[in-house]
PDB file of C-alpha atoms in Angstrom:
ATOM      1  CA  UNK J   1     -11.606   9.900   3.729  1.00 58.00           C
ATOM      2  CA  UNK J   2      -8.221  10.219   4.594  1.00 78.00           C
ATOM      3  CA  UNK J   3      -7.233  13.917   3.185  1.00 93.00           C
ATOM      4  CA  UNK J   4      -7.923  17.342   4.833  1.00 96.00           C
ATOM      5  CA  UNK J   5      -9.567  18.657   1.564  1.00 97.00           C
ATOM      6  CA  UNK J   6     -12.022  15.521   1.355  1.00 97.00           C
ATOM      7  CA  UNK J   7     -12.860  15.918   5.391  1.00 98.00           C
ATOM      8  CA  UNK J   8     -13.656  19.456   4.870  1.00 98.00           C
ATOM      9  CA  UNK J   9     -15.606  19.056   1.418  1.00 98.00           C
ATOM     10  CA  UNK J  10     -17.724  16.471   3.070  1.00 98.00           C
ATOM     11  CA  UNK J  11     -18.463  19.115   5.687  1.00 98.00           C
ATOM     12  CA  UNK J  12     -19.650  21.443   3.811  1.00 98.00           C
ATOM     13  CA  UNK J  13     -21.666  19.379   1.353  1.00 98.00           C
ATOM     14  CA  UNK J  14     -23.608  18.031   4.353  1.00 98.00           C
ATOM     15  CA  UNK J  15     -23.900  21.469   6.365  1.00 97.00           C
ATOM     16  CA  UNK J  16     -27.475  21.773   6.060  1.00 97.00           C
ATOM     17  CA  UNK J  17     -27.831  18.402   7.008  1.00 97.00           C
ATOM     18  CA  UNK J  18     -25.649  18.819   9.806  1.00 98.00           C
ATOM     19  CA  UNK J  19     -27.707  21.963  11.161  1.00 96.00           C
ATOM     20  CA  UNK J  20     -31.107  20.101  10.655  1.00 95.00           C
ATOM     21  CA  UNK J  21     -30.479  17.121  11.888  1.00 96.00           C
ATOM     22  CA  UNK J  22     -27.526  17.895  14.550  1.00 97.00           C
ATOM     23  CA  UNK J  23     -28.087  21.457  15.283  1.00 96.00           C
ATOM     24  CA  UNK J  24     -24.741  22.147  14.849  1.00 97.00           C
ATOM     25  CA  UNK J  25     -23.845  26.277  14.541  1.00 96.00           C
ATOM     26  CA  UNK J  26     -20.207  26.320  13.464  1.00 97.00           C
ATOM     27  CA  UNK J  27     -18.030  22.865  13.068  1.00 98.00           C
ATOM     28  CA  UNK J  28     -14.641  23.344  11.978  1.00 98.00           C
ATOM     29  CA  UNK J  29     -11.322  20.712  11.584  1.00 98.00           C
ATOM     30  CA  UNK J  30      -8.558  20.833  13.773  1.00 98.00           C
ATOM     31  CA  UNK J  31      -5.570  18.838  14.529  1.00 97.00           C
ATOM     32  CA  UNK J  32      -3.183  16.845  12.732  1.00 97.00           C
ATOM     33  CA  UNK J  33      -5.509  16.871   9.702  1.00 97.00           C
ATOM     34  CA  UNK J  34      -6.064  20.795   9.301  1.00 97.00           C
ATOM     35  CA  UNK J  35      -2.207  21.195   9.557  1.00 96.00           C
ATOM     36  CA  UNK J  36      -1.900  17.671   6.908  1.00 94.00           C
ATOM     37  CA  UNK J  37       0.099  16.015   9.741  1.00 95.00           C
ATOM     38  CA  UNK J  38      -2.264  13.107   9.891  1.00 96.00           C
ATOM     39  CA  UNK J  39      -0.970   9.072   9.678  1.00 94.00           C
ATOM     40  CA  UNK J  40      -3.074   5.935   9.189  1.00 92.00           C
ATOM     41  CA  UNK J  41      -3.788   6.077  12.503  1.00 94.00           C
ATOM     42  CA  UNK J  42      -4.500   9.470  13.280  1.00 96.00           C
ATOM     43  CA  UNK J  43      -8.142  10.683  14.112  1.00 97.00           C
ATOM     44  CA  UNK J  44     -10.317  13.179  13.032  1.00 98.00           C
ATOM     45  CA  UNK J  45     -10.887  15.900  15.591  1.00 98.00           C
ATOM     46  CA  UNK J  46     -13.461  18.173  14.878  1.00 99.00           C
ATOM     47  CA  UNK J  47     -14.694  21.617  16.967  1.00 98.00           C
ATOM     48  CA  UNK J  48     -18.390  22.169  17.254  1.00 97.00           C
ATOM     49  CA  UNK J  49     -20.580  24.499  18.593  1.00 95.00           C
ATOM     50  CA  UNK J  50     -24.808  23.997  18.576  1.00 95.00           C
ATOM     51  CA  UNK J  51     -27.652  26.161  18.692  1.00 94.00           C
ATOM     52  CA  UNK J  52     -28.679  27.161  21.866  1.00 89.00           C
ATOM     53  CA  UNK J  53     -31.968  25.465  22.111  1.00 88.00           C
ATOM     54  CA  UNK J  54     -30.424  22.105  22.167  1.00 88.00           C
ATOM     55  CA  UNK J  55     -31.333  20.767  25.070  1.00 87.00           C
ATOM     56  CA  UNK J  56     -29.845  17.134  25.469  1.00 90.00           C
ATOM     57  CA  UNK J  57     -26.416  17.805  24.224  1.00 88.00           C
ATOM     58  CA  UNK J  58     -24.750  14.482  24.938  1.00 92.00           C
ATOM     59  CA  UNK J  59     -27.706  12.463  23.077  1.00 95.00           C
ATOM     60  CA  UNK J  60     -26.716  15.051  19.859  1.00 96.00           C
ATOM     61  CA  UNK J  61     -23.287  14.679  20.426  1.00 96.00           C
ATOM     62  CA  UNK J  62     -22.759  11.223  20.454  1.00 97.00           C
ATOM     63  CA  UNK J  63     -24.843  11.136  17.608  1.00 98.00           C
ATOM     64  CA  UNK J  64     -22.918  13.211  15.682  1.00 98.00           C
ATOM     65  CA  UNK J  65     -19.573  11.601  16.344  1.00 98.00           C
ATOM     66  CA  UNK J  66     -20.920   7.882  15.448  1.00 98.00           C
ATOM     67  CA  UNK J  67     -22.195   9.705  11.789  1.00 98.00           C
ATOM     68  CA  UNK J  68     -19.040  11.147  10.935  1.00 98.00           C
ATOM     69  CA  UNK J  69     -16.883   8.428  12.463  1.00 98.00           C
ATOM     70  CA  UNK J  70     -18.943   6.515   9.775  1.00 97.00           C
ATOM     71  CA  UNK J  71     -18.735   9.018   7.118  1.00 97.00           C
ATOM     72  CA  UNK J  72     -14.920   9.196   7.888  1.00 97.00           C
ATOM     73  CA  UNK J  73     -14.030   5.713   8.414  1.00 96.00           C
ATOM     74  CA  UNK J  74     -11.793   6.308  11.313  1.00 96.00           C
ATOM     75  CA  UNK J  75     -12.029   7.303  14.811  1.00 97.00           C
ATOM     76  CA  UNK J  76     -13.645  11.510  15.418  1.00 98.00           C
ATOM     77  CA  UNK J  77     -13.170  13.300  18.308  1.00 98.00           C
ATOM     78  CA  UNK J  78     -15.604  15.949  18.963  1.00 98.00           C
ATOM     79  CA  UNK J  79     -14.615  19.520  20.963  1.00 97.00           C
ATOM     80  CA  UNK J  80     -16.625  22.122  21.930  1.00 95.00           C
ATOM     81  CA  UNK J  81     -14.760  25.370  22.208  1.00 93.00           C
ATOM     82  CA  UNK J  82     -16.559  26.581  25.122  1.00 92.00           C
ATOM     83  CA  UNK J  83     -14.961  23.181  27.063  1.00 94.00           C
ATOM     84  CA  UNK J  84     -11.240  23.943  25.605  1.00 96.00           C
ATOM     85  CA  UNK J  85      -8.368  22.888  28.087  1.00 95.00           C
ATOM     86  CA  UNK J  86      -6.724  26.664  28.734  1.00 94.00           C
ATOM     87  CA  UNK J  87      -3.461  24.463  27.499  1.00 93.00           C
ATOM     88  CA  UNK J  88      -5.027  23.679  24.643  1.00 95.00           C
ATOM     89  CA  UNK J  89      -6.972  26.214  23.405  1.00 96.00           C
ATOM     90  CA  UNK J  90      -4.496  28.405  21.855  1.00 94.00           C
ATOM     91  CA  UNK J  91      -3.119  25.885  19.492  1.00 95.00           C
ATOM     92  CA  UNK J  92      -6.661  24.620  18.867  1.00 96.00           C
ATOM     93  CA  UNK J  93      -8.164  27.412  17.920  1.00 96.00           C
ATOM     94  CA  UNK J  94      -4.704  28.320  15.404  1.00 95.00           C
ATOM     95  CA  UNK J  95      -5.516  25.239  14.179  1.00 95.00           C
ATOM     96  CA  UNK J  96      -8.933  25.067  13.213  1.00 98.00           C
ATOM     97  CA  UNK J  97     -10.231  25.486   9.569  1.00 98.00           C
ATOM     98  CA  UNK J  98     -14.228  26.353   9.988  1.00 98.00           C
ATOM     99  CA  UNK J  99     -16.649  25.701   6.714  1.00 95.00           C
TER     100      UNK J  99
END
């Protein structure tokens, strides 16, 4: 997948799946690909947020960023807005498309 359209479309075509088996709550793009800035070698950086009664977040996490690195077929990066650099924040969160 190498387009911001066909990043987001696979997110929302697996959003159930991503809530059953990932308990994600919101997941949204951000970066060079929601402002179609992206290169070959550009990654896919992607803001999440899970339900609350996830417990072992870095098991569901890491899970979650091998399955769409997969899906993707380049290197994700995974942000939680709650763990935002102040710095960063800002332009993160102009950034970010949700689905």
């Amino acid at each position: 997948m190498n387009t911001k359209q066909e990043i987001l479309t696979f997110l929302q075509e697996h959003k159930d799946e991503l809530l059953s088996r990932f308990h994600v709550s919101t997941i949204g793009l951000f970066g060079s690909f929601s402002r179609g800035e992206q290169h070959a070698s550009s990654d896919v950086d992607i803001l999440v947020d899970f339900d609350e009664n996830v417990t072992d977040f870095y098991t569901v996490k890491t899970a979650l960023k091998e399955y769409l690195t997969h899906a993707f077929d380049r290197s994700t990066d995974l942000a939680r807005k709650k763990y935002l650099k102040p710095y960063a924040k800002e332009q993160i969160l102009k950034d970010v498309i949700y689905i």
